[in-house]
Amino acid sequence: MKNNTYVLIMAGGVGSRFWPKSRNNFPKQFIDILGVGKSLLQLTYERFLTICPKENIYILSNSQYKDLISEQLFGMSEDNIISEPCRNNTAPCIAYASFKISEINPDANIVVAPSDHLILNEAIFLEKVKLGLNYAEENDALVTLGINPTRPDTGYGYINYVNAGVGDIHPVIRFMEKPDLQKATAFIESGCYVWNAGIFIWKVSSILKALSFHAVEIYNLFLKGKEFYNTDTENGFINENYALAPNISIDYAVMEKADNVFTITGEFGWSDLGTWASLHDVSVKDLDNNAVNSQSVHLTQSSNCIVQVPTDKVAVIKGLHDFIVVDDGNVLLIYPKNEEQEIKKVSGFISEKFGKSYL
C-alpha cells in the first residue's frame, strides 16, 4: 500500500480568525503558533512522512505562497507544490490534484488533510488513517475522519452516522452545519454525531467517479486538462481554466450528496486551531488559566486570557479577564474571548478603513 499512498495537504487559507497574527502574506499555517520551533505546515508534513515517501506528498496552496512553502519544506520538489492561481475553495483544488495524481498512478489511495490542525496523539491518528486507507483500497468509499465530541461545540460542523458497521467505520447519514448550542447538545446526547475534521481518505478512482456524478462542471473542466498534467504545459492550462471552476467546498460538492460516505470515529487530541480560544485550550497555562507566549509579560489580577506579544516587548497587564491580547506588527488587538467570532469581520473593517496593509 505504501507506494500507492499519496497525501494532499491543503495550505491555501488565510486564517482570518487568527488575525492579526495571521496575515494575507503570512497566514497561520506558516507560523510557529504553538511555540515549538516549527510551523503548523511543517508539523503536518512531518506527520505524514511516516505513511508515504516525500515524493508522494503534495501541498495544495495559492500561488502567492509557493516560495514560503519551498522555504519551510526545504528540499521539496517544485513539482509537489500544486499552485492555485485563485481561491475557489476545496472542491476545485482536490479535483485538480486528483486528476494529476491519477495520471501518475491510477491505483493511488489519497489522504486529504488541512495543514493547520493540531494532532496531540499522532500514533492513534496514524492508526485511523491506515485503517481508512485499507478500507478505501478495498471499497468504493469516501472516508472521513470524525472526532468524538467532548463538548457541545457550536464552532464545528458535525457528521451524523449510523452506529453500525465494521469496527470504528460507520456509514454516514448526513453532514450538519455549525449548530446552535441546543442542537449541539442534542447531537452529543444522541451518541451518533462526531465533529467534522475535514480529513478525507479515498481511492483516486473513487473521488473522480464521485466528482463525475455530483460535481459534473468541475469534473469536466479538469478532465479537459488530462493530456497536460505532469507536463510543461500544465501551468498554462491551469492558469487559463482554473478560475472557471465553481467556488465550492468538497463537502457541498460531493460529500453531502454521495451515498458511499463513511466515517472513522476516534479521539486523538485533535483541534482545528481555528480561533484564539482553541489555541488557548491547548496551550500551557498559569494558575489563573492564562496562556502567555513570552517571559516579558507581567500579568496580575487577570484570568482566562491568551496573550501573544513580541519577545522583545514588555507587556504589563492588570485586571483583564477572558480576553485576547495580540500585539503583532502594526496591529494591537484586545478583544473579549467570548466574542472572537467577530474578529474575521473586524479585520475586514480595519482593512477597508485604514488600508490593506493591516490585513
Coordinates of N, CA and C in Angstrom, one line a residue, residues 91-321:
A91 N -13.2 22.0 -3.4 CA -13.5 21.1 -4.5 C -12.7 21.2 -5.7
P92 N -12.5 22.4 -6.3 CA -11.6 22.5 -7.5 C -10.2 22.1 -7.2
C93 N -9.6 22.5 -6.1 CA -8.2 22.1 -5.9 C -8.0 20.6 -5.7
I94 N -9.0 19.9 -5.0 CA -8.9 18.5 -4.8 C -9.1 17.8 -6.2
A95 N -10.0 18.3 -7.0 CA -10.3 17.7 -8.3 C -9.0 17.8 -9.2
Y96 N -8.4 19.0 -9.2 CA -7.2 19.2 -10.0 C -6.1 18.3 -9.5
A97 N -5.8 18.2 -8.2 CA -4.8 17.3 -7.7 C -5.1 15.9 -8.0
S98 N -6.3 15.5 -7.9 CA -6.7 14.1 -8.1 C -6.5 13.7 -9.6
F99 N -6.9 14.5 -10.5 CA -6.6 14.2 -11.9 C -5.1 14.1 -12.1
K100 N -4.3 15.0 -11.5 CA -2.8 15.0 -11.7 C -2.2 13.7 -11.2
I101 N -2.7 13.3 -10.0 CA -2.2 12.1 -9.4 C -2.6 10.8 -10.1
S102 N -3.9 10.9 -10.6 CA -4.4 9.7 -11.4 C -3.5 9.4 -12.6
E103 N -3.0 10.5 -13.2 CA -2.1 10.3 -14.4 C -0.8 9.7 -14.0
I104 N -0.3 9.9 -12.8 CA 0.9 9.3 -12.3 C 0.7 7.9 -11.8
N105 N -0.4 7.7 -11.1 CA -0.7 6.4 -10.5 C -2.2 6.2 -10.4
P106 N -2.8 5.5 -11.4 CA -4.3 5.3 -11.3 C -4.7 4.4 -10.2
D107 N -3.8 3.7 -9.5 CA -4.2 2.9 -8.3 C -3.9 3.7 -7.0
A108 N -3.7 5.0 -7.1 CA -3.4 5.8 -5.9 C -4.5 5.8 -4.9
N109 N -4.1 5.7 -3.6 CA -5.0 6.0 -2.5 C -4.6 7.3 -1.9
I110 N -5.6 8.2 -1.6 CA -5.3 9.6 -1.3 C -5.8 9.9 0.1
V111 N -5.0 10.6 0.9 CA -5.4 11.2 2.1 C -5.4 12.8 1.9
V112 N -6.5 13.4 2.2 CA -6.6 14.9 2.1 C -6.7 15.4 3.5
A113 N -5.8 16.4 3.8 CA -5.8 16.9 5.2 C -5.4 18.4 5.2
P114 N -6.0 19.2 6.1 CA -5.6 20.6 6.3 C -4.2 20.7 6.8
S115 N -3.6 21.8 6.6 CA -2.2 22.0 7.0 C -2.1 22.6 8.4
D116 N -3.2 23.0 9.0 CA -3.1 23.9 10.2 C -3.9 23.3 11.4
H117 N -4.0 21.9 11.4 CA -4.6 21.3 12.6 C -3.6 20.8 13.5
L118 N -4.0 20.7 14.8 CA -3.2 20.1 15.8 C -3.6 18.7 16.1
I119 N -2.6 17.8 16.2 CA -2.8 16.4 16.5 C -1.9 16.1 17.7
L120 N -2.5 15.9 18.8 CA -1.6 15.6 20.0 C -1.2 14.2 20.1
N121 N -2.1 13.2 19.7 CA -1.7 11.8 19.8 C -1.5 11.3 18.3
E122 N -0.4 11.5 17.8 CA -0.1 11.1 16.4 C -0.2 9.6 16.1
A123 N 0.2 8.8 17.1 CA 0.2 7.4 16.9 C -1.3 6.9 16.6
I124 N -2.2 7.4 17.4 CA -3.6 7.0 17.2 C -4.1 7.5 15.9
F125 N -3.8 8.8 15.6 CA -4.2 9.4 14.4 C -3.7 8.6 13.2
L126 N -2.5 8.2 13.2 CA -1.9 7.4 12.0 C -2.6 6.0 11.9
E127 N -2.9 5.5 13.1 CA -3.7 4.2 13.0 C -5.0 4.4 12.3
K128 N -5.7 5.4 12.6 CA -7.0 5.7 12.0 C -6.8 6.0 10.5
V129 N -5.8 6.7 10.1 CA -5.5 6.9 8.7 C -5.3 5.6 8.0
K130 N -4.4 4.8 8.6 CA -4.1 3.5 7.9 C -5.4 2.6 7.8
L131 N -6.2 2.7 8.8 CA -7.5 1.9 8.8 C -8.3 2.5 7.6
G132 N -8.4 3.8 7.4 CA -9.1 4.4 6.3 C -8.5 4.0 5.0
L133 N -7.2 4.0 4.9 CA -6.6 3.6 3.6 C -6.9 2.2 3.3
N134 N -6.9 1.3 4.2 CA -7.2 -0.1 4.0 C -8.6 -0.3 3.5
Y135 N -9.5 0.4 4.2 CA -10.9 0.3 3.8 C -11.2 0.9 2.4
A136 N -10.6 2.1 2.2 CA -10.8 2.7 0.9 C -10.2 1.9 -0.3
E137 N -9.1 1.3 0.0 CA -8.5 0.5 -1.0 C -9.4 -0.7 -1.5
E138 N -10.1 -1.2 -0.5 CA -10.9 -2.4 -0.8 C -12.4 -2.1 -1.1
N139 N -12.8 -0.9 -1.0 CA -14.2 -0.5 -1.2 C -14.2 0.8 -2.0
D140 N -15.3 1.0 -2.8 CA -15.6 2.3 -3.4 C -16.2 3.2 -2.4
A141 N -15.4 3.8 -1.6 CA -15.9 4.5 -0.4 C -15.2 5.8 -0.3
L142 N -15.9 6.8 0.2 CA -15.4 8.1 0.5 C -15.3 8.2 2.1
V143 N -14.1 8.2 2.6 CA -14.0 8.1 4.1 C -13.6 9.4 4.7
T144 N -14.2 9.7 5.8 CA -13.8 11.0 6.5 C -13.5 10.6 8.0
L145 N -12.5 11.3 8.6 CA -12.3 11.0 10.0 C -13.2 11.9 10.8
G146 N -13.9 11.3 11.8 CA -14.8 12.0 12.7 C -14.3 12.0 14.1
I147 N -14.3 13.2 14.7 CA -13.7 13.3 16.1 C -14.8 13.1 17.1
N148 N -14.7 12.2 18.0 CA -15.6 12.0 19.1 C -15.7 13.3 19.9
P149 N -16.9 14.0 19.9 CA -17.0 15.3 20.6 C -16.9 15.2 22.1
T150 N -16.2 16.2 22.7 CA -16.0 16.2 24.1 C -16.9 17.3 24.8
R151 N -17.6 18.1 23.9 CA -18.5 19.1 24.4 C -19.4 19.5 23.3
P152 N -20.5 20.2 23.6 CA -21.4 20.6 22.6 C -20.9 21.9 21.9
D153 N -19.9 21.8 21.1 CA -19.3 22.9 20.5 C -20.1 23.5 19.3
T154 N -20.3 24.8 19.2 CA -21.0 25.4 18.2 C -20.1 25.9 17.0
G155 N -18.8 25.7 17.2 CA -17.9 26.2 16.2 C -17.5 25.1 15.2
Y156 N -18.0 23.9 15.3 CA -17.6 22.8 14.4 C -18.8 22.3 13.6
G157 N -18.6 21.8 12.4 CA -19.6 21.1 11.7 C -19.7 19.7 12.3
Y158 N -20.8 19.0 12.1 CA -21.0 17.6 12.7 C -21.3 16.6 11.6
I159 N -21.0 15.4 11.8 CA -21.3 14.3 10.9 C -22.3 13.3 11.7
N160 N -23.4 13.1 11.2 CA -24.4 12.2 11.7 C -24.2 10.8 11.1
Y161 N -23.9 9.8 11.9 CA -23.6 8.5 11.3 C -24.5 7.4 11.9
V162 N -24.5 6.2 11.2 CA -25.3 5.1 11.7 C -24.3 4.3 12.6
N163 N -24.8 4.1 13.8 CA -24.0 3.4 14.8 C -23.9 1.9 14.5
A164 N -23.4 1.6 13.3 CA -23.3 0.2 12.9 C -22.1 0.2 11.9
G165 N -21.6 -1.0 11.6 CA -20.6 -1.1 10.6 C -19.5 -1.9 11.1
V166 N -18.3 -1.8 10.5 CA -17.1 -2.6 10.8 C -16.2 -1.8 11.8
G167 N -16.2 -2.2 13.0 CA -15.3 -1.6 14.0 C -15.6 -0.1 14.2
D168 N -14.6 0.8 13.9 CA -14.8 2.2 14.0 C -15.3 2.8 12.7
I169 N -15.7 2.0 11.7 CA -16.1 2.6 10.4 C -17.6 2.5 10.3
H170 N -18.2 3.7 10.1 CA -19.7 3.8 10.2 C -20.2 4.5 8.9
P171 N -21.3 4.0 8.4 CA -22.0 4.8 7.3 C -22.4 6.1 7.7
V172 N -22.3 7.1 6.9 CA -22.7 8.5 7.2 C -24.1 8.7 6.7
I173 N -24.9 9.4 7.6 CA -26.3 9.7 7.2 C -26.3 11.1 6.5
R174 N -25.7 12.1 7.2 CA -25.7 13.4 6.7 C -24.6 14.3 7.4
F175 N -24.2 15.4 6.7 CA -23.3 16.4 7.3 C -24.2 17.5 7.8
M176 N -23.8 18.0 9.0 CA -24.6 19.1 9.6 C -23.7 20.4 9.7
E177 N -24.3 21.5 9.4 CA -23.6 22.8 9.6 C -23.4 23.1 11.1
K178 N -22.6 24.1 11.4 CA -22.4 24.5 12.8 C -23.7 24.8 13.4
P179 N -24.0 24.1 14.5 CA -25.3 24.2 15.1 C -25.4 25.3 16.2
D180 N -26.6 25.6 16.7 CA -26.6 26.4 17.9 C -26.4 25.5 19.1
L181 N -26.3 26.1 20.3 CA -26.0 25.3 21.5 C -27.0 24.2 21.8
Q182 N -28.3 24.5 21.6 CA -29.3 23.5 21.8 C -29.2 22.3 20.9
K183 N -29.0 22.5 19.6 CA -28.8 21.4 18.7 C -27.5 20.7 19.0
A184 N -26.4 21.4 19.3 CA -25.1 20.7 19.6 C -25.3 19.8 20.8
T185 N -26.0 20.3 21.8 CA -26.2 19.4 23.0 C -27.0 18.2 22.6
A186 N -28.0 18.3 21.8 CA -28.8 17.2 21.4 C -28.0 16.2 20.6
F187 N -27.1 16.7 19.7 CA -26.2 15.9 19.0 C -25.3 15.0 19.9
I188 N -24.7 15.7 20.9 CA -23.9 14.9 21.9 C -24.7 13.8 22.6
E189 N -25.9 14.2 23.0 CA -26.7 13.2 23.8 C -27.1 12.0 23.0
S190 N -27.2 12.2 21.7 CA -27.7 11.1 20.8 C -26.6 10.0 20.6
G191 N -25.4 10.4 20.7 CA -24.3 9.5 20.6 C -24.0 9.1 19.2
C192 N -24.6 9.7 18.2 CA -24.4 9.3 16.8 C -23.9 10.5 16.0
Y193 N -23.2 11.4 16.6 CA -22.6 12.6 15.9 C -21.1 12.7 16.3
V194 N -20.3 13.1 15.3 CA -18.9 13.4 15.5 C -18.6 14.7 14.9
W195 N -17.5 15.4 15.3 CA -17.1 16.6 14.7 C -16.5 16.3 13.3
N196 N -16.7 17.2 12.4 CA -16.2 17.0 11.0 C -14.8 17.6 11.0
A197 N -13.7 16.8 10.9 CA -12.4 17.3 10.9 C -11.9 17.8 9.5
G198 N -12.6 17.5 8.5 CA -12.2 17.9 7.1 C -11.0 17.1 6.6
I199 N -10.9 15.8 7.1 CA -9.8 14.9 6.7 C -10.4 13.8 5.9
F200 N -10.0 13.6 4.7 CA -10.7 12.6 3.8 C -9.7 11.5 3.3
I201 N -10.2 10.3 3.0 CA -9.4 9.2 2.5 C -10.2 8.5 1.4
W202 N -9.6 8.3 0.3 CA -10.3 7.6 -0.8 C -9.3 7.1 -1.9
K203 N -9.8 6.2 -2.7 CA -9.0 5.9 -3.9 C -9.2 7.1 -4.9
V204 N -8.2 7.3 -5.7 CA -8.3 8.4 -6.7 C -9.4 8.1 -7.6
S205 N -9.6 6.8 -8.0 CA -10.7 6.4 -8.9 C -12.1 6.7 -8.2
S206 N -12.2 6.5 -6.9 CA -13.5 6.8 -6.2 C -13.8 8.3 -6.2
I207 N -12.8 9.1 -5.9 CA -13.1 10.6 -5.9 C -13.4 11.1 -7.3
L208 N -12.7 10.6 -8.3 CA -13.0 11.1 -9.6 C -14.4 10.6 -10.1
K209 N -14.8 9.4 -9.7 CA -16.1 8.9 -10.0 C -17.2 9.7 -9.3
A210 N -16.9 10.1 -8.0 CA -17.9 10.9 -7.3 C -18.0 12.3 -7.9
L211 N -16.9 12.9 -8.3 CA -16.9 14.2 -8.9 C -17.7 14.1 -10.3
S212 N -17.6 13.0 -11.0 CA -18.3 12.9 -12.3 C -19.8 12.8 -12.1
F213 N -20.2 12.3 -10.9 CA -21.7 12.2 -10.6 C -22.2 13.4 -10.0
H214 N -21.5 14.0 -9.1 CA -22.1 15.0 -8.2 C -21.5 16.5 -8.5
A215 N -20.4 16.6 -9.2 CA -19.9 17.9 -9.5 C -19.4 17.9 -10.9
V216 N -20.4 17.7 -11.8 CA -20.1 17.5 -13.3 C -19.3 18.6 -13.9
E217 N -19.6 19.8 -13.5 CA -19.0 21.0 -14.1 C -17.5 21.0 -13.7
I218 N -17.2 20.7 -12.5 CA -15.8 20.7 -12.0 C -15.1 19.5 -12.7
Y219 N -15.7 18.4 -12.7 CA -15.1 17.2 -13.3 C -14.7 17.4 -14.8
N220 N -15.7 17.9 -15.5 CA -15.5 18.1 -17.0 C -14.4 19.2 -17.2
L221 N -14.3 20.2 -16.4 CA -13.3 21.2 -16.6 C -11.9 20.7 -16.4
F222 N -11.7 19.9 -15.4 CA -10.3 19.4 -15.2 C -10.0 18.1 -16.0
L223 N -11.1 17.5 -16.5 CA -10.9 16.4 -17.4 C -10.2 16.9 -18.7
K224 N -10.6 18.1 -19.1 CA -10.0 18.7 -20.3 C -8.5 18.8 -20.2
G225 N -8.0 18.9 -19.0 CA -6.5 19.0 -18.9 C -5.7 17.7 -18.8
K226 N -6.4 16.6 -19.0 CA -5.8 15.3 -18.8 C -4.5 15.1 -19.6
E227 N -4.4 15.6 -20.8 CA -3.2 15.5 -21.6 C -2.1 16.4 -21.1
F228 N -2.4 17.4 -20.3 CA -1.4 18.4 -19.9 C -0.8 18.1 -18.5
Y229 N -1.5 17.4 -17.7 CA -1.0 17.2 -16.3 C 0.4 16.5 -16.3
N230 N 1.3 17.0 -15.4 CA 2.6 16.5 -15.3 C 3.5 16.7 -16.5
T231 N 3.2 17.7 -17.3 CA 4.0 18.1 -18.4 C 4.3 19.6 -18.3
D232 N 5.1 20.1 -19.2 CA 5.4 21.6 -19.2 C 4.3 22.5 -19.5
T233 N 3.2 21.9 -20.1 CA 2.0 22.7 -20.4 C 0.9 22.7 -19.4
E234 N 1.2 22.1 -18.2 CA 0.2 22.0 -17.2 C -0.2 23.4 -16.6
N235 N 0.9 24.2 -16.3 CA 0.6 25.5 -15.7 C -0.2 26.4 -16.7
G236 N 0.1 26.3 -17.9 CA -0.7 27.1 -18.9 C -2.1 26.7 -18.9
F237 N -2.4 25.4 -18.9 CA -3.8 25.0 -18.8 C -4.5 25.5 -17.6
I238 N -3.8 25.3 -16.4 CA -4.4 25.7 -15.1 C -4.6 27.2 -15.1
N239 N -3.7 28.0 -15.5 CA -3.8 29.4 -15.4 C -5.0 29.9 -16.3
E240 N -5.3 29.2 -17.3 CA -6.3 29.6 -18.3 C -7.7 29.1 -17.8
N241 N -7.7 28.0 -17.1 CA -9.0 27.4 -16.8 C -9.5 27.3 -15.3
Y242 N -8.5 27.5 -14.4 CA -8.8 27.2 -13.0 C -9.9 28.2 -12.5
A243 N -9.9 29.4 -12.9 CA -10.8 30.4 -12.4 C -12.3 30.1 -12.9
L244 N -12.4 29.2 -13.9 CA -13.7 28.9 -14.4 C -14.5 27.9 -13.5
A245 N -13.7 27.3 -12.6 CA -14.4 26.3 -11.7 C -15.3 27.0 -10.7
P246 N -16.4 26.4 -10.3 CA -17.3 27.0 -9.3 C -16.5 27.1 -7.9
N247 N -16.8 28.1 -7.2 CA -16.2 28.3 -5.8 C -17.1 27.5 -4.8
I248 N -16.6 26.3 -4.5 CA -17.4 25.4 -3.7 C -16.5 24.4 -2.9
S249 N -17.0 24.1 -1.7 CA -16.2 23.1 -0.9 C -16.4 21.7 -1.4
I250 N -15.5 20.8 -1.0 CA -15.7 19.4 -1.3 C -16.9 18.8 -0.5
D251 N -17.2 19.4 0.6 CA -18.3 18.9 1.4 C -19.6 19.2 0.6
Y252 N -19.8 20.4 0.2 CA -21.0 20.7 -0.6 C -21.1 20.0 -1.9
A253 N -19.9 20.0 -2.6 CA -19.9 19.5 -4.0 C -20.1 18.0 -4.1
V254 N -19.5 17.3 -3.1 CA -19.6 15.8 -3.2 C -20.1 15.1 -1.9
M255 N -19.5 15.4 -0.8 CA -19.7 14.6 0.4 C -21.2 14.6 0.9
E256 N -21.8 15.7 0.8 CA -23.2 15.8 1.2 C -24.2 15.1 0.2
K257 N -23.7 14.8 -1.0 CA -24.6 14.2 -2.0 C -24.3 12.7 -2.2
A258 N -23.1 12.3 -1.9 CA -22.8 10.9 -2.2 C -23.4 9.9 -1.2
D259 N -23.6 8.7 -1.6 CA -24.3 7.7 -0.8 C -23.3 6.6 -0.3
N260 N -22.0 6.8 -0.6 CA -21.0 5.9 -0.2 C -19.9 6.5 0.7
V261 N -20.5 7.4 1.7 CA -19.6 8.1 2.6 C -19.6 7.3 3.9
F262 N -18.4 7.2 4.5 CA -18.2 6.5 5.8 C -17.4 7.4 6.7
T263 N -17.6 7.3 8.0 CA -16.7 8.0 8.9 C -16.0 7.0 9.8
I264 N -14.7 7.3 10.1 CA -14.0 6.6 11.1 C -13.9 7.4 12.4
T265 N -14.5 6.9 13.4 CA -14.6 7.7 14.7 C -13.4 7.5 15.6
G266 N -13.1 8.5 16.3 CA -12.0 8.3 17.3 C -11.6 9.6 17.9
E267 N -10.7 9.6 18.8 CA -10.2 10.7 19.5 C -8.7 10.6 19.6
F268 N -8.0 11.6 19.0 CA -6.5 11.6 19.0 C -6.0 13.0 19.3
G269 N -6.7 13.8 20.2 CA -6.1 15.1 20.6 C -6.2 16.1 19.4
W270 N -7.3 16.1 18.8 CA -7.5 17.0 17.6 C -8.0 18.3 17.9
S271 N -7.5 19.4 17.3 CA -8.1 20.7 17.3 C -7.8 21.3 15.9
D272 N -8.8 22.0 15.4 CA -8.6 22.7 14.1 C -7.8 24.0 14.3
L273 N -7.6 24.4 15.5 CA -6.9 25.7 15.8 C -7.5 26.8 15.0
G274 N -8.8 26.9 15.0 CA -9.4 27.8 14.1 C -9.6 29.2 14.7
T275 N -9.4 29.3 16.1 CA -9.6 30.5 16.8 C -8.6 30.7 17.9
W276 N -8.5 31.9 18.4 CA -7.6 32.2 19.6 C -8.1 31.3 20.8
A277 N -9.4 31.2 21.0 CA -9.8 30.4 22.1 C -9.4 28.9 22.0
S278 N -9.4 28.4 20.8 CA -9.0 27.0 20.6 C -7.5 26.9 20.9
L279 N -6.7 27.9 20.5 CA -5.3 27.9 20.9 C -5.1 28.0 22.4
H280 N -5.9 28.8 23.0 CA -5.8 28.9 24.5 C -6.1 27.5 25.1
D281 N -7.1 26.8 24.6 CA -7.4 25.5 25.1 C -6.3 24.5 25.2
V282 N -5.4 24.5 24.1 CA -4.3 23.6 24.0 C -3.0 24.1 24.5
S283 N -3.0 25.3 25.0 CA -1.7 25.9 25.4 C -1.4 25.7 26.9
V284 N -0.1 25.7 27.2 CA 0.2 25.7 28.7 C -0.3 26.9 29.3
K285 N -0.9 26.8 30.5 CA -1.5 27.9 31.2 C -1.0 28.1 32.6
D286 N -1.0 29.3 33.2 CA -0.6 29.5 34.5 C -1.7 29.2 35.5
L287 N -1.5 29.5 36.8 CA -2.5 29.1 37.8 C -3.9 29.8 37.6
D288 N -3.8 30.9 36.9 CA -5.0 31.7 36.6 C -5.6 31.4 35.2
N289 N -5.1 30.3 34.6 CA -5.6 29.9 33.3 C -5.3 30.9 32.2
N290 N -4.2 31.6 32.4 CA -3.7 32.5 31.3 C -2.7 31.8 30.5
A291 N -2.8 31.9 29.1 CA -1.8 31.3 28.2 C -1.0 32.5 27.7
V292 N 0.3 32.5 28.0 CA 1.2 33.7 27.6 C 2.4 33.2 26.9
N293 N 2.7 33.8 25.8 CA 3.8 33.3 24.9 C 5.2 33.8 25.2
S294 N 5.3 34.8 26.2 CA 6.6 35.4 26.4 C 6.8 35.6 27.9
Q295 N 8.1 35.5 28.3 CA 8.5 35.8 29.7 C 8.5 37.2 30.0
S296 N 8.3 38.1 29.0 CA 8.3 39.5 29.2 C 6.9 40.1 29.5
V297 N 6.0 39.3 29.9 CA 4.6 39.8 30.2 C 4.4 39.7 31.7
H298 N 4.1 40.9 32.3 CA 3.8 41.0 33.7 C 2.2 41.1 33.8
L299 N 1.6 40.0 34.3 CA 0.2 39.8 34.3 C -0.3 39.6 35.8
T300 N -1.1 40.5 36.2 CA -1.7 40.5 37.6 C -3.2 40.6 37.6
Q301 N -3.8 40.0 38.5 CA -5.3 40.1 38.7 C -6.0 39.9 37.4
S302 N -5.5 38.9 36.6 CA -6.1 38.6 35.3 C -6.3 37.1 35.2
S303 N -7.3 36.7 34.4 CA -7.5 35.2 34.3 C -8.1 34.9 32.9
N304 N -7.9 33.6 32.5 CA -8.5 33.1 31.3 C -8.2 33.9 30.1
C305 N -7.0 34.5 30.0 CA -6.6 35.3 28.9 C -5.6 34.5 28.0
I306 N -5.5 34.9 26.7 CA -4.4 34.5 25.9 C -3.7 35.7 25.5
V307 N -2.4 35.7 25.7 CA -1.5 36.9 25.4 C -0.4 36.5 24.5
Q308 N -0.3 37.2 23.3 CA 0.8 37.0 22.4 C 1.4 38.3 22.1
V309 N 2.7 38.5 22.5 CA 3.4 39.7 22.2 C 4.8 39.4 21.7
P310 N 5.4 40.3 21.0 CA 6.8 40.1 20.6 C 7.7 39.8 21.8
T311 N 8.7 39.0 21.6 CA 9.5 38.6 22.7 C 10.4 39.7 23.2
D312 N 10.6 40.8 22.3 CA 11.4 41.9 22.7 C 10.6 43.1 23.3
K313 N 9.3 42.8 23.6 CA 8.5 43.9 24.1 C 8.0 43.4 25.5
V314 N 8.0 44.4 26.4 CA 7.4 44.1 27.8 C 6.0 44.5 27.8
A315 N 5.1 43.7 28.2 CA 3.7 44.0 28.4 C 3.3 43.9 29.8
V316 N 2.6 44.9 30.3 CA 2.1 45.0 31.7 C 0.6 45.0 31.6
I317 N 0.0 44.0 32.2 CA -1.5 43.8 32.1 C -2.1 43.6 33.5
K318 N -3.1 44.3 33.9 CA -3.8 44.1 35.2 C -5.3 44.2 35.0
G319 N -5.9 43.3 35.7 CA -7.4 43.3 35.8 C -8.1 42.9 34.5
L320 N -7.5 42.0 33.7 CA -8.2 41.6 32.5 C -8.6 40.2 32.6
H321 N -9.9 39.9 32.2 CA -10.4 38.5 32.3 C -11.1 38.1 31.0

